[in-house]
CSV table of C-alpha atoms and ligand atoms in Angstrom, one decimal:
chain,number,residue,atom,x,y,z
A,13,MET,CA,-11.9,0.5,-19.0
A,14,ARG,CA,-14.2,-2.5,-18.4
A,15,THR,CA,-15.8,-2.5,-14.8
A,16,LEU,CA,-17.0,-5.1,-12.7
A,17,ASP,CA,-20.5,-4.2,-12.5
A,18,GLY,CA,-20.2,-4.3,-16.8
A,19,LEU,CA,-19.1,-8.0,-16.0
A,20,ILE,CA,-21.4,-8.4,-13.8
A,21,LYS,CA,-24.1,-7.4,-16.5
A,22,HIS,CA,-23.2,-10.0,-18.4
A,23,GLY,CA,-23.8,-12.5,-16.2
A,24,VAL,CA,-21.3,-14.2,-13.5
A,25,LYS,CA,-23.2,-17.1,-12.5
A,26,GLY,CA,-21.7,-20.6,-13.0
A,27,ARG,CA,-18.1,-18.6,-14.4
A,28,ARG,CA,-14.9,-19.2,-13.2
A,29,ILE,CA,-13.4,-15.6,-12.9
A,30,LEU,CA,-10.0,-15.1,-11.2
A,31,VAL,CA,-9.6,-11.8,-9.0
A,32,ARG,CA,-6.2,-10.0,-8.1
A,33,CYS,CA,-7.0,-9.3,-4.7
A,34,ASP,CA,-4.0,-7.7,-2.1
A,35,LEU,CA,-4.0,-9.4,0.8
A,36,ASN,CA,-0.9,-8.6,1.8
A,37,VAL,CA,-1.2,-8.5,5.4
A,38,PRO,CA,0.4,-8.1,8.6
A,39,LEU,CA,0.7,-11.0,10.8
A,40,SER,CA,1.5,-12.0,13.9
A,41,GLU,CA,4.7,-13.9,14.4
A,42,GLY,CA,5.0,-17.2,16.8
A,43,ALA,CA,4.2,-21.2,15.6
A,44,LYS,CA,0.2,-20.1,15.2
A,45,ARG,CA,0.2,-16.8,12.8
A,46,THR,CA,-2.5,-14.6,12.8
A,47,VAL,CA,-3.6,-11.6,10.9
A,48,THR,CA,-2.5,-8.2,12.7
A,49,ASP,CA,-4.3,-5.9,10.9
A,50,ASP,CA,-7.4,-7.3,8.4
A,51,GLY,CA,-8.2,-3.4,6.5
A,52,ARG,CA,-6.6,-5.0,2.8
A,53,ILE,CA,-8.7,-7.6,3.8
A,54,ARG,CA,-11.8,-6.2,4.3
A,55,ALA,CA,-11.5,-3.5,1.1
A,56,SER,CA,-11.3,-7.3,-1.5
A,57,LEU,CA,-14.6,-7.9,0.3
A,58,PRO,CA,-17.3,-5.9,-1.4
A,59,VAL,CA,-15.6,-7.5,-4.7
A,60,LEU,CA,-15.5,-11.1,-4.5
A,61,THR,CA,-19.0,-11.0,-2.0
A,62,LYS,CA,-20.9,-9.2,-5.5
A,63,LEU,CA,-19.2,-12.2,-7.9
A,64,LEU,CA,-20.1,-15.2,-4.9
A,65,ASP,CA,-23.6,-13.4,-4.5
A,66,HIS,CA,-23.9,-13.5,-8.5
A,67,GLY,CA,-23.4,-17.0,-8.5
A,68,ALA,CA,-20.2,-16.8,-10.1
A,69,ARG,CA,-16.7,-19.6,-8.9
A,70,VAL,CA,-14.2,-17.4,-7.6
A,71,ILE,CA,-10.5,-17.5,-7.8
A,72,VAL,CA,-8.5,-15.5,-5.8
A,73,ALA,CA,-4.5,-14.9,-6.3
A,74,ALA,CA,-2.3,-13.2,-4.0
A,75,HIS,CA,1.0,-12.3,-2.8
A,76,LEU,CA,2.2,-12.6,0.6
A,77,GLY,CA,5.4,-10.3,1.6
A,78,ARG,CA,8.6,-11.4,0.3
A,79,PRO,CA,9.2,-15.5,0.5
A,80,ALA,CA,12.5,-16.8,-0.1
A,81,GLY,CA,12.2,-19.5,-2.8
A,82,PRO,CA,8.4,-21.7,-3.3
A,83,ALA,CA,7.2,-23.0,0.0
A,84,ASP,CA,8.7,-20.6,2.6
A,85,ALA,CA,6.1,-21.5,5.5
A,86,ALA,CA,6.1,-18.1,6.9
A,87,TYR,CA,4.7,-16.8,4.0
A,88,SER,CA,1.9,-19.2,3.0
A,89,LEU,CA,-1.1,-17.5,2.8
A,90,GLY,CA,-3.5,-19.8,5.2
A,91,PRO,CA,-3.8,-17.4,8.4
A,92,VAL,CA,-5.0,-15.0,5.8
A,93,ALA,CA,-7.3,-17.9,3.9
A,94,ASP,CA,-9.1,-18.4,7.8
A,95,ARG,CA,-9.6,-14.5,8.1
A,96,LEU,CA,-11.1,-13.8,4.8
A,97,ALA,CA,-13.7,-16.6,5.7
A,98,GLN,CA,-14.2,-15.3,9.0
A,99,LEU,CA,-15.3,-11.6,7.1
A,100,LEU,CA,-17.3,-12.9,4.0
A,101,GLY,CA,-18.8,-14.8,6.3
A,102,ARG,CA,-18.4,-17.7,3.8
A,103,PRO,CA,-16.4,-21.1,3.1
A,104,VAL,CA,-12.6,-20.1,2.0
A,105,GLU,CA,-10.8,-23.1,0.4
A,106,MET,CA,-7.3,-22.5,-0.5
A,107,ALA,CA,-5.3,-24.2,-2.5
A,108,LEU,CA,-1.6,-26.1,-1.9
A,109,ASP,CA,-0.4,-24.4,-4.1
A,110,THR,CA,-0.3,-22.1,-6.9
A,111,VAL,CA,-1.0,-23.7,-10.5
A,112,GLY,CA,-0.3,-27.3,-9.6
A,113,PRO,CA,-2.1,-30.3,-9.4
A,114,SER,CA,-4.2,-28.3,-6.2
A,115,ALA,CA,-4.9,-25.3,-7.3
A,116,ARG,CA,-6.4,-27.0,-10.3
A,117,LEU,CA,-8.7,-30.1,-8.7
A,118,LEU,CA,-10.1,-27.2,-6.7
A,119,ALA,CA,-11.1,-24.8,-9.4
A,120,ASP,CA,-12.1,-27.5,-11.5
A,121,GLY,CA,-15.1,-29.3,-8.4
A,122,LEU,CA,-15.7,-25.1,-7.7
A,123,GLY,CA,-19.6,-25.1,-7.0
A,124,ASP,CA,-21.4,-22.1,-7.6
A,125,GLY,CA,-20.8,-19.0,-5.2
A,126,ALA,CA,-17.7,-20.7,-3.7
A,127,LEU,CA,-14.1,-19.4,-3.7
A,128,LEU,CA,-10.9,-20.8,-3.8
A,129,LEU,CA,-7.8,-19.1,-2.5
A,130,LEU,CA,-4.1,-20.1,-4.1
A,131,GLU,CA,-1.6,-19.9,-2.6
A,132,ASN,CA,0.7,-17.2,-1.8
A,133,VAL,CA,1.7,-16.9,-6.4
A,134,ARG,CA,5.2,-15.2,-5.1
A,135,PHE,CA,5.9,-18.8,-4.5
A,136,HIS,CA,5.9,-19.8,-8.0
A,137,PRO,CA,9.1,-18.0,-9.3
A,138,GLY,CA,7.0,-17.0,-12.7
A,139,GLU,CA,5.2,-14.7,-11.0
A,140,THR,CA,8.0,-11.6,-10.5
A,141,SER,CA,10.4,-12.3,-13.1
A,142,LYS,CA,11.6,-10.4,-15.1
A,143,ASP,CA,12.2,-12.7,-18.2
A,144,ASP,CA,9.0,-12.2,-20.2
A,145,ALA,CA,7.9,-15.7,-21.2
A,146,GLU,CA,8.3,-17.3,-17.9
A,147,ARG,CA,6.0,-14.6,-16.4
A,148,HIS,CA,3.8,-15.4,-19.5
A,149,ALA,CA,4.1,-18.8,-18.8
A,150,PHE,CA,3.1,-18.5,-15.0
A,151,ALA,CA,-0.3,-15.9,-16.2
A,152,SER,CA,-0.8,-18.4,-18.6
A,153,CYS,CA,-1.6,-21.4,-16.0
A,154,LEU,CA,-3.2,-18.7,-13.9
A,155,ALA,CA,-5.6,-18.5,-16.7
A,156,LEU,CA,-5.9,-21.7,-17.1
A,157,LEU,CA,-7.7,-22.0,-13.8
A,158,THR,CA,-11.0,-20.4,-15.0
A,159,GLY,CA,-11.1,-22.7,-18.5
A,160,GLY,CA,-10.2,-19.8,-20.4
A,161,GLU,CA,-12.6,-17.5,-22.3
A,162,ASP,CA,-14.1,-20.1,-24.7
A,163,ASP,CA,-15.1,-21.2,-21.2
A,164,GLY,CA,-16.2,-18.5,-19.3
A,165,GLY,CA,-13.3,-17.1,-17.5
A,166,ALA,CA,-12.3,-14.4,-17.0
A,167,PHE,CA,-10.1,-11.5,-14.4
A,168,VAL,CA,-10.7,-9.0,-12.5
A,169,GLU,CA,-7.9,-6.8,-11.3
A,170,ASP,CA,-8.9,-5.7,-7.4
A,171,ALA,CA,-5.5,-5.4,-6.7
A,172,PHE,CA,-4.8,-1.8,-6.0
A,173,GLY,CA,-2.1,-2.2,-3.8
A,174,ALA,CA,0.2,-4.4,-6.7
A,175,VAL,CA,-0.4,-2.5,-9.7
A,176,HIS,CA,2.7,-1.0,-9.3
A,177,ARG,CA,4.3,-4.3,-10.6
A,178,LYS,CA,4.5,-5.4,-14.0
A,179,HIS,CA,3.9,-9.0,-12.3
A,180,ALA,CA,2.1,-12.2,-14.0
A,181,SER,CA,-0.8,-12.0,-11.8
A,182,VAL,CA,-1.1,-8.7,-12.4
A,183,PHE,CA,0.1,-7.6,-15.3
A,184,ASP,CA,0.4,-10.5,-17.6
A,185,VAL,CA,-2.7,-13.1,-16.5
A,186,ALA,CA,-4.7,-9.2,-18.2
A,187,THR,CA,-3.0,-10.2,-21.6
A,188,LEU,CA,-4.7,-13.8,-21.6
A,189,LEU,CA,-8.6,-13.4,-21.0
A,190,PRO,CA,-11.4,-10.5,-20.7
A,191,HIS,CA,-10.3,-8.4,-18.5
A,192,TYR,CA,-12.5,-6.1,-15.9
A,193,CYS,CA,-11.4,-3.0,-13.0
A,194,GLY,CA,-12.7,-4.2,-9.6
A,195,ASP,CA,-14.2,-1.9,-7.6
A,196,LEU,CA,-11.1,-1.1,-4.7
A,197,VAL,CA,-9.1,-0.1,-8.1
A,198,ARG,CA,-11.4,1.7,-9.3
A,199,ASP,CA,-11.9,3.8,-5.7
A,200,GLU,CA,-8.5,4.6,-5.5
A,201,LEU,CA,-8.1,5.8,-8.8
A,202,ASN,CA,-11.1,7.5,-8.3
A,203,VAL,CA,-9.6,9.8,-5.5
A,204,LEU,CA,-5.9,9.9,-6.8
A,205,ARG,CA,-7.3,11.6,-9.4
A,206,GLU,CA,-8.4,13.8,-7.0
A,207,LEU,CA,-4.8,14.8,-6.2
A,208,THR,CA,-3.2,15.1,-9.0
A,209,GLY,CA,-5.8,17.2,-10.6
A,210,GLU,CA,-6.1,20.5,-9.4
A,211,PRO,CA,-6.4,20.2,-5.8
A,212,GLU,CA,-8.1,22.9,-3.5
A,213,ARG,CA,-5.3,24.1,-2.3
A,214,PRO,CA,-3.1,25.0,0.7
A,215,TYR,CA,-3.2,21.7,-0.2
A,216,VAL,CA,-0.4,20.1,2.7
A,217,VAL,CA,1.7,16.5,1.9
A,218,VAL,CA,2.9,15.4,5.1
A,219,LEU,CA,5.8,12.2,4.2
A,220,GLY,CA,7.8,9.9,6.9
A,221,GLY,CA,8.1,6.2,7.0
A,222,SER,CA,11.4,4.4,6.6
A,223,LYS,CA,13.6,5.0,3.5
A,224,VAL,CA,14.1,8.7,1.8
A,225,SER,CA,15.2,6.5,-1.2
A,226,ASP,CA,12.2,5.4,-1.6
A,227,LYS,CA,10.7,8.6,-1.3
A,228,LEU,CA,12.7,11.3,-2.9
A,229,ALA,CA,11.0,10.7,-6.6
A,230,VAL,CA,7.7,11.5,-5.0
A,231,ILE,CA,8.6,15.0,-3.3
A,232,ASP,CA,10.5,16.2,-6.8
A,233,SER,CA,7.1,15.4,-8.6
A,234,LEU,CA,5.0,16.3,-5.0
A,235,LEU,CA,7.7,19.8,-5.1
A,236,PRO,CA,6.0,21.8,-7.6
A,237,LYS,CA,2.5,21.0,-6.9
A,238,VAL,CA,2.1,21.6,-3.1
A,239,ASP,CA,1.5,24.2,-0.8
A,240,ARG,CA,4.1,22.4,2.4
A,241,LEU,CA,5.8,19.4,3.1
A,242,LEU,CA,6.2,18.3,6.2
A,243,VAL,CA,8.3,15.6,6.8
A,244,GLY,CA,9.0,13.1,8.9
A,245,GLY,CA,9.8,9.1,9.8
A,246,ALA,CA,12.8,7.6,9.9
A,247,MET,CA,13.5,9.8,6.6
A,248,CYS,CA,14.0,13.0,8.5
A,249,PHE,CA,17.4,12.2,9.3
A,250,THR,CA,18.6,12.6,5.7
A,251,PHE,CA,17.3,16.0,5.2
A,252,LEU,CA,19.2,17.2,9.4
A,253,ALA,CA,21.8,15.7,8.0
A,254,ALA,CA,22.0,17.7,4.6
A,255,GLN,CA,20.9,20.8,6.8
A,256,GLY,CA,24.6,19.9,8.7
A,257,HIS,CA,22.7,18.6,12.1
A,258,GLU,CA,24.9,15.7,13.3
A,259,VAL,CA,21.7,13.3,13.8
A,260,GLY,CA,23.7,10.5,15.8
A,261,ASP,CA,22.8,7.3,15.3
A,262,SER,CA,19.6,7.3,13.7
A,263,LEU,CA,18.9,6.2,10.3
A,264,LEU,CA,20.2,8.2,7.1
A,265,GLU,CA,21.2,7.4,3.3
A,266,ALA,CA,24.7,9.5,2.7
A,267,ASP,CA,24.3,9.0,-0.3
A,268,GLN,CA,21.4,10.7,-0.5
A,269,ILE,CA,22.2,14.1,1.6
A,270,GLU,CA,23.1,16.4,-1.3
A,271,ALA,CA,19.5,15.5,-3.3
A,272,CYS,CA,17.7,15.9,0.3
A,273,ARG,CA,20.3,19.5,0.3
A,274,ALA,CA,18.6,20.3,-3.5
A,275,LEU,CA,15.7,19.5,-2.6
A,276,LEU,CA,15.5,22.2,0.6
A,277,THR,CA,15.7,25.0,-1.6
A,278,ALA,CA,12.0,24.9,-2.8
A,279,THR,CA,10.0,27.3,-1.7
A,280,SER,CA,6.2,28.3,-2.4
A,281,ALA,CA,5.1,32.1,-3.5
A,282,ASP,CA,5.8,33.5,0.3
A,283,GLY,CA,9.5,32.9,-0.4
A,284,THR,CA,9.0,30.5,2.3
A,285,PRO,CA,10.5,26.8,2.4
A,286,LYS,CA,8.6,24.4,1.2
A,287,ILE,CA,10.0,21.8,2.9
A,288,VAL,CA,8.7,21.8,7.3
A,289,LEU,CA,11.2,19.2,9.4
A,290,PRO,CA,11.0,18.2,12.5
A,291,SER,CA,12.4,20.6,15.5
A,292,ASP,CA,12.8,18.2,18.0
A,293,VAL,CA,12.4,14.7,18.3
A,294,VAL,CA,12.2,11.7,20.4
A,295,VAL,CA,15.6,9.7,21.0
A,296,ALA,CA,17.0,6.4,22.5
A,297,ALA,CA,19.6,4.7,22.2
A,298,ASP,CA,17.5,1.0,21.2
A,299,VAL,CA,14.4,0.7,19.4
A,300,THR,CA,12.8,-1.0,22.3
A,301,GLU,CA,9.6,-0.7,25.1
A,302,GLU,CA,12.4,-0.3,28.1
A,303,ALA,CA,15.1,2.1,26.2
A,304,ALA,CA,14.8,5.3,28.3
A,305,ALA,CA,14.0,8.2,25.9
A,306,GLU,CA,14.4,11.5,25.5
A,307,ILE,CA,13.0,14.2,23.5
A,308,VAL,CA,16.0,16.5,22.1
A,309,ALA,CA,16.1,19.7,19.8
A,310,ALA,CA,16.2,18.1,16.3
A,311,ASP,CA,20.1,20.2,16.0
A,312,ALA,CA,21.5,18.4,19.3
A,313,ILE,CA,20.7,14.6,19.1
A,314,PRO,CA,23.2,13.0,21.3
A,315,ALA,CA,26.0,10.8,19.2
A,316,VAL,CA,24.9,7.8,20.9
A,317,SER,CA,21.1,7.9,20.1
A,318,LYS,CA,18.2,7.2,17.5
A,319,GLY,CA,15.6,9.5,16.8
A,320,LEU,CA,12.5,7.4,16.8
A,321,ASP,CA,9.8,9.8,16.6
A,322,ILE,CA,8.8,14.1,16.2
A,323,GLY,CA,8.9,15.3,19.1
A,324,PRO,CA,5.4,17.2,20.6
A,325,GLU,CA,6.7,20.4,19.6
A,326,THR,CA,7.2,19.5,16.0
A,327,VAL,CA,3.6,18.1,16.1
A,328,LYS,CA,2.6,21.0,17.0
A,329,THR,CA,4.3,22.9,14.2
A,330,PHE,CA,2.6,20.4,11.7
A,331,ALA,CA,-0.8,20.1,13.4
A,332,ALA,CA,-0.5,24.0,12.6
A,333,ALA,CA,0.6,23.7,9.8
A,334,LEU,CA,-2.2,21.1,8.4
A,335,ALA,CA,-4.9,23.2,10.4
A,336,ASP,CA,-6.3,25.3,7.0
A,337,ALA,CA,-4.8,22.6,4.7
A,338,LYS,CA,-7.5,22.0,2.1
A,339,THR,CA,-6.1,18.7,0.6
A,340,VAL,CA,-3.7,16.2,2.6
A,341,PHE,CA,-2.1,13.6,1.5
A,342,TRP,CA,-0.1,11.8,4.1
A,343,ASN,CA,2.4,9.0,3.9
A,344,GLY,CA,4.7,7.0,6.5
A,345,PRO,CA,4.6,6.6,9.6
A,346,MET,CA,5.7,9.7,12.2
A,347,GLY,CA,8.4,7.7,14.0
A,348,VAL,CA,8.4,4.1,15.7
A,349,PHE,CA,4.9,3.9,16.1
A,350,GLU,CA,4.7,-0.1,16.7
A,351,ILE,CA,6.4,0.9,19.9
A,352,ALA,CA,3.7,2.8,22.3
A,353,GLN,CA,6.7,5.6,23.3
A,354,PHE,CA,7.5,6.5,20.0
A,355,ALA,CA,3.8,6.3,18.4
A,356,ALA,CA,3.0,10.2,19.7
A,357,GLY,CA,4.4,11.9,16.4
A,358,THR,CA,2.1,9.9,14.0
A,359,LYS,CA,-0.7,9.8,16.5
A,360,GLY,CA,-0.6,13.3,16.4
A,361,VAL,CA,0.2,14.2,12.8
A,362,ALA,CA,-3.1,10.9,12.9
A,363,GLU,CA,-4.8,13.5,14.0
A,364,ALA,CA,-4.6,16.7,12.5
A,365,VAL,CA,-4.7,15.2,9.5
A,366,ALA,CA,-8.4,13.8,10.8
A,367,ALA,CA,-9.5,16.7,11.7
A,368,VAL,CA,-8.6,18.7,8.3
A,369,ASP,CA,-12.0,19.9,6.7
A,370,GLY,CA,-11.6,19.1,3.1
A,371,LEU,CA,-10.0,16.4,1.5
A,372,SER,CA,-7.5,13.8,3.4
A,373,VAL,CA,-5.9,11.1,2.1
A,374,VAL,CA,-3.4,8.3,3.8
A,375,GLY,CA,-1.7,5.7,1.6
A,376,GLY,CA,0.7,3.2,2.8
A,377,GLY,CA,0.6,0.4,4.5
A,378,ASP,CA,1.9,1.2,7.5
A,379,SER,CA,0.1,4.3,7.5
A,380,ALA,CA,-3.3,3.0,7.0
A,381,ALA,CA,-1.5,0.2,9.9
A,382,ALA,CA,-0.9,2.3,12.1
A,383,VAL,CA,-4.7,4.9,11.9
A,384,ARG,CA,-6.2,1.9,13.1
A,385,ALA,CA,-3.7,0.7,15.5
A,386,LEU,CA,-3.3,3.7,17.3
A,387,GLY,CA,-7.4,3.7,17.8
A,388,LEU,CA,-8.3,6.6,15.4
A,389,ASP,CA,-11.6,6.6,13.9
A,390,VAL,CA,-11.0,5.7,9.9
A,391,THR,CA,-14.4,7.4,9.2
A,392,ALA,CA,-12.2,10.9,10.0
A,393,PHE,CA,-10.2,10.2,7.1
A,394,GLY,CA,-11.7,11.3,3.1
A,395,HIS,CA,-9.3,7.8,2.0
A,396,ILE,CA,-7.5,5.2,3.5
A,397,SER,CA,-5.3,4.0,0.5
A,398,THR,CA,-4.2,-0.1,0.2
A,399,GLY,CA,-1.3,0.8,-2.1
A,400,GLY,CA,1.9,2.8,-0.6
A,401,GLY,CA,4.0,2.1,-3.8
A,402,ALA,CA,0.7,2.5,-6.0
A,403,SER,CA,-0.1,5.2,-4.7
A,404,LEU,CA,3.7,6.9,-5.2
A,405,GLU,CA,3.7,5.9,-8.7
A,406,PHE,CA,0.6,7.5,-9.2
A,407,LEU,CA,1.3,10.7,-7.7
A,408,GLU,CA,4.5,10.3,-10.1
A,409,GLY,CA,2.9,9.9,-13.0
A,410,LYS,CA,4.5,6.9,-13.1
A,411,THR,CA,2.0,4.4,-15.5
A,412,LEU,CA,1.0,1.4,-13.6
A,413,PRO,CA,1.7,-1.7,-15.5
A,414,GLY,CA,-1.5,-3.7,-13.8
A,415,VAL,CA,-3.5,-0.2,-14.8
A,416,ALA,CA,-2.8,0.5,-17.9
A,417,VAL,CA,-3.0,-3.1,-18.8
A,418,LEU,CA,-6.9,-2.7,-18.4
A,419,ASP,CA,-6.6,0.2,-20.7
A,420,GLU,CA,-6.2,-2.4,-24.0
A,421,ALA,CA,-9.2,-4.3,-25.4
B,513,ADP,P1,3.9,2.7,4.5
B,513,ADP,O1,4.0,1.9,4.6
B,513,ADP,O2,3.6,3.8,4.7
B,513,ADP,O3,4.4,4.0,2.9
B,513,ADP,P2,6.9,2.9,5.3
B,513,ADP,O4,7.0,1.4,5.2
B,513,ADP,O5,7.6,3.9,4.1
B,513,ADP,O6,5.6,3.3,5.4
B,513,ADP,O7,7.3,3.0,6.9
B,513,ADP,C1,7.1,2.6,8.2
B,513,ADP,C2,8.3,2.1,8.9
B,513,ADP,O8,8.6,3.0,9.3
B,513,ADP,C3,7.4,1.7,10.3
B,513,ADP,O9,7.6,0.4,10.3
B,513,ADP,C4,8.0,2.5,11.2
B,513,ADP,O10,8.5,2.4,12.4
B,513,ADP,C5,9.7,3.2,9.8
B,513,ADP,N1,9.6,4.0,11.1
B,513,ADP,C6,9.2,5.5,11.3
B,513,ADP,N2,9.9,6.3,11.6
B,513,ADP,C7,10.9,6.1,11.7
B,513,ADP,C8,12.8,5.9,12.8
B,513,ADP,N3,12.3,7.5,12.7
B,513,ADP,N4,13.3,5.7,12.7
B,513,ADP,C9,13.3,4.1,12.5
B,513,ADP,N5,12.2,3.5,11.7
B,513,ADP,C10,11.2,4.5,11.5
B,514,MG,MG1,5.4,0.3,4.2
């Protein structure tokens, strides 16, 4: 795999370098949308700064959310361009399109050490198309913005949060230009390799977040490797249902109950169950700041209530299960942390993960945002990954298209 430093050694001054970044950040609602968590933008700065400092003409491709169609204004990268310029301390030129007249004009006119951000690549149907030819055609247009290989064009893959997608700007474009692995992708992969190699024990995984169906595959492949797996978030209710408990109006994936029941039988060497579920939960009738919240036992959730956080007793149990861990991977908030009265579980678990004397890795866009939003000391964690889906698929042992393509010459 060729590295960014290798590219820089060859000299990048005056060359147009296409960089795929992960700038998929949460925005505020309303007329003037602003970036509410800039973690992924900050994580993209080292590679961009390195290239700009060496006089490259940098063209950044990135996506934002899942726009319904082209030019879905709510998904414009405009607010991201503003924040990027602020953090870089340099001007950011923003194209009005992805590979259209605006992008071509600005790419052709780029000066040495200047940066152009293309509009949301998902505005173009070729980006996510299942049709190889359609994706390839869009990737060719992206590659052409650099002038192509003969004109010094090159591609740097730095969007770790997107490498699990076989998308035009992540995968296909690397088949069309000399390609290099960015520092963020390199660092993320190095940490995740520590988790899949011979992690120091006890190895404890904490999973939460919204959908159990998204995470069953990773639970399946992690269970044999971990000593304990702590389950919170909305997904714990499908497991509680699998144990025969009523979960009221909580999020439940009925079609996953059987699969969860099978997973619950896993035990460690000493015969204790590997999966640890909440013993108490915070419930309310509505997912609002005003709703009256109460703490109930996990086997006594009222029929009209939604489980929205793990309870204080569970936080203690989870913290105790993490106390002697030497390796921890945490993905998915323990509750609806965006609302203060359902944030205590996530905060408590985050503090326990931060206190771990060993390697602690946080993966997942919302989990990383929670760590920052709840005011925790980010330096207390071993690594905060920018990629949720990507890190989970790596841990499952799946091939990441955006990484595999870099291995090819
Ligand atoms: P990540 O991005 O870290 O991988 P997910 O996207 O899987 O995490 O899940 C994050 C979302 O899960 C958050 O928006 C949070 O509000 C939601 N969530 C967590 N617990 C619950 C719950 N009990 N009920 C409803 N939503 C929940
Ligand atoms: Mg998420």
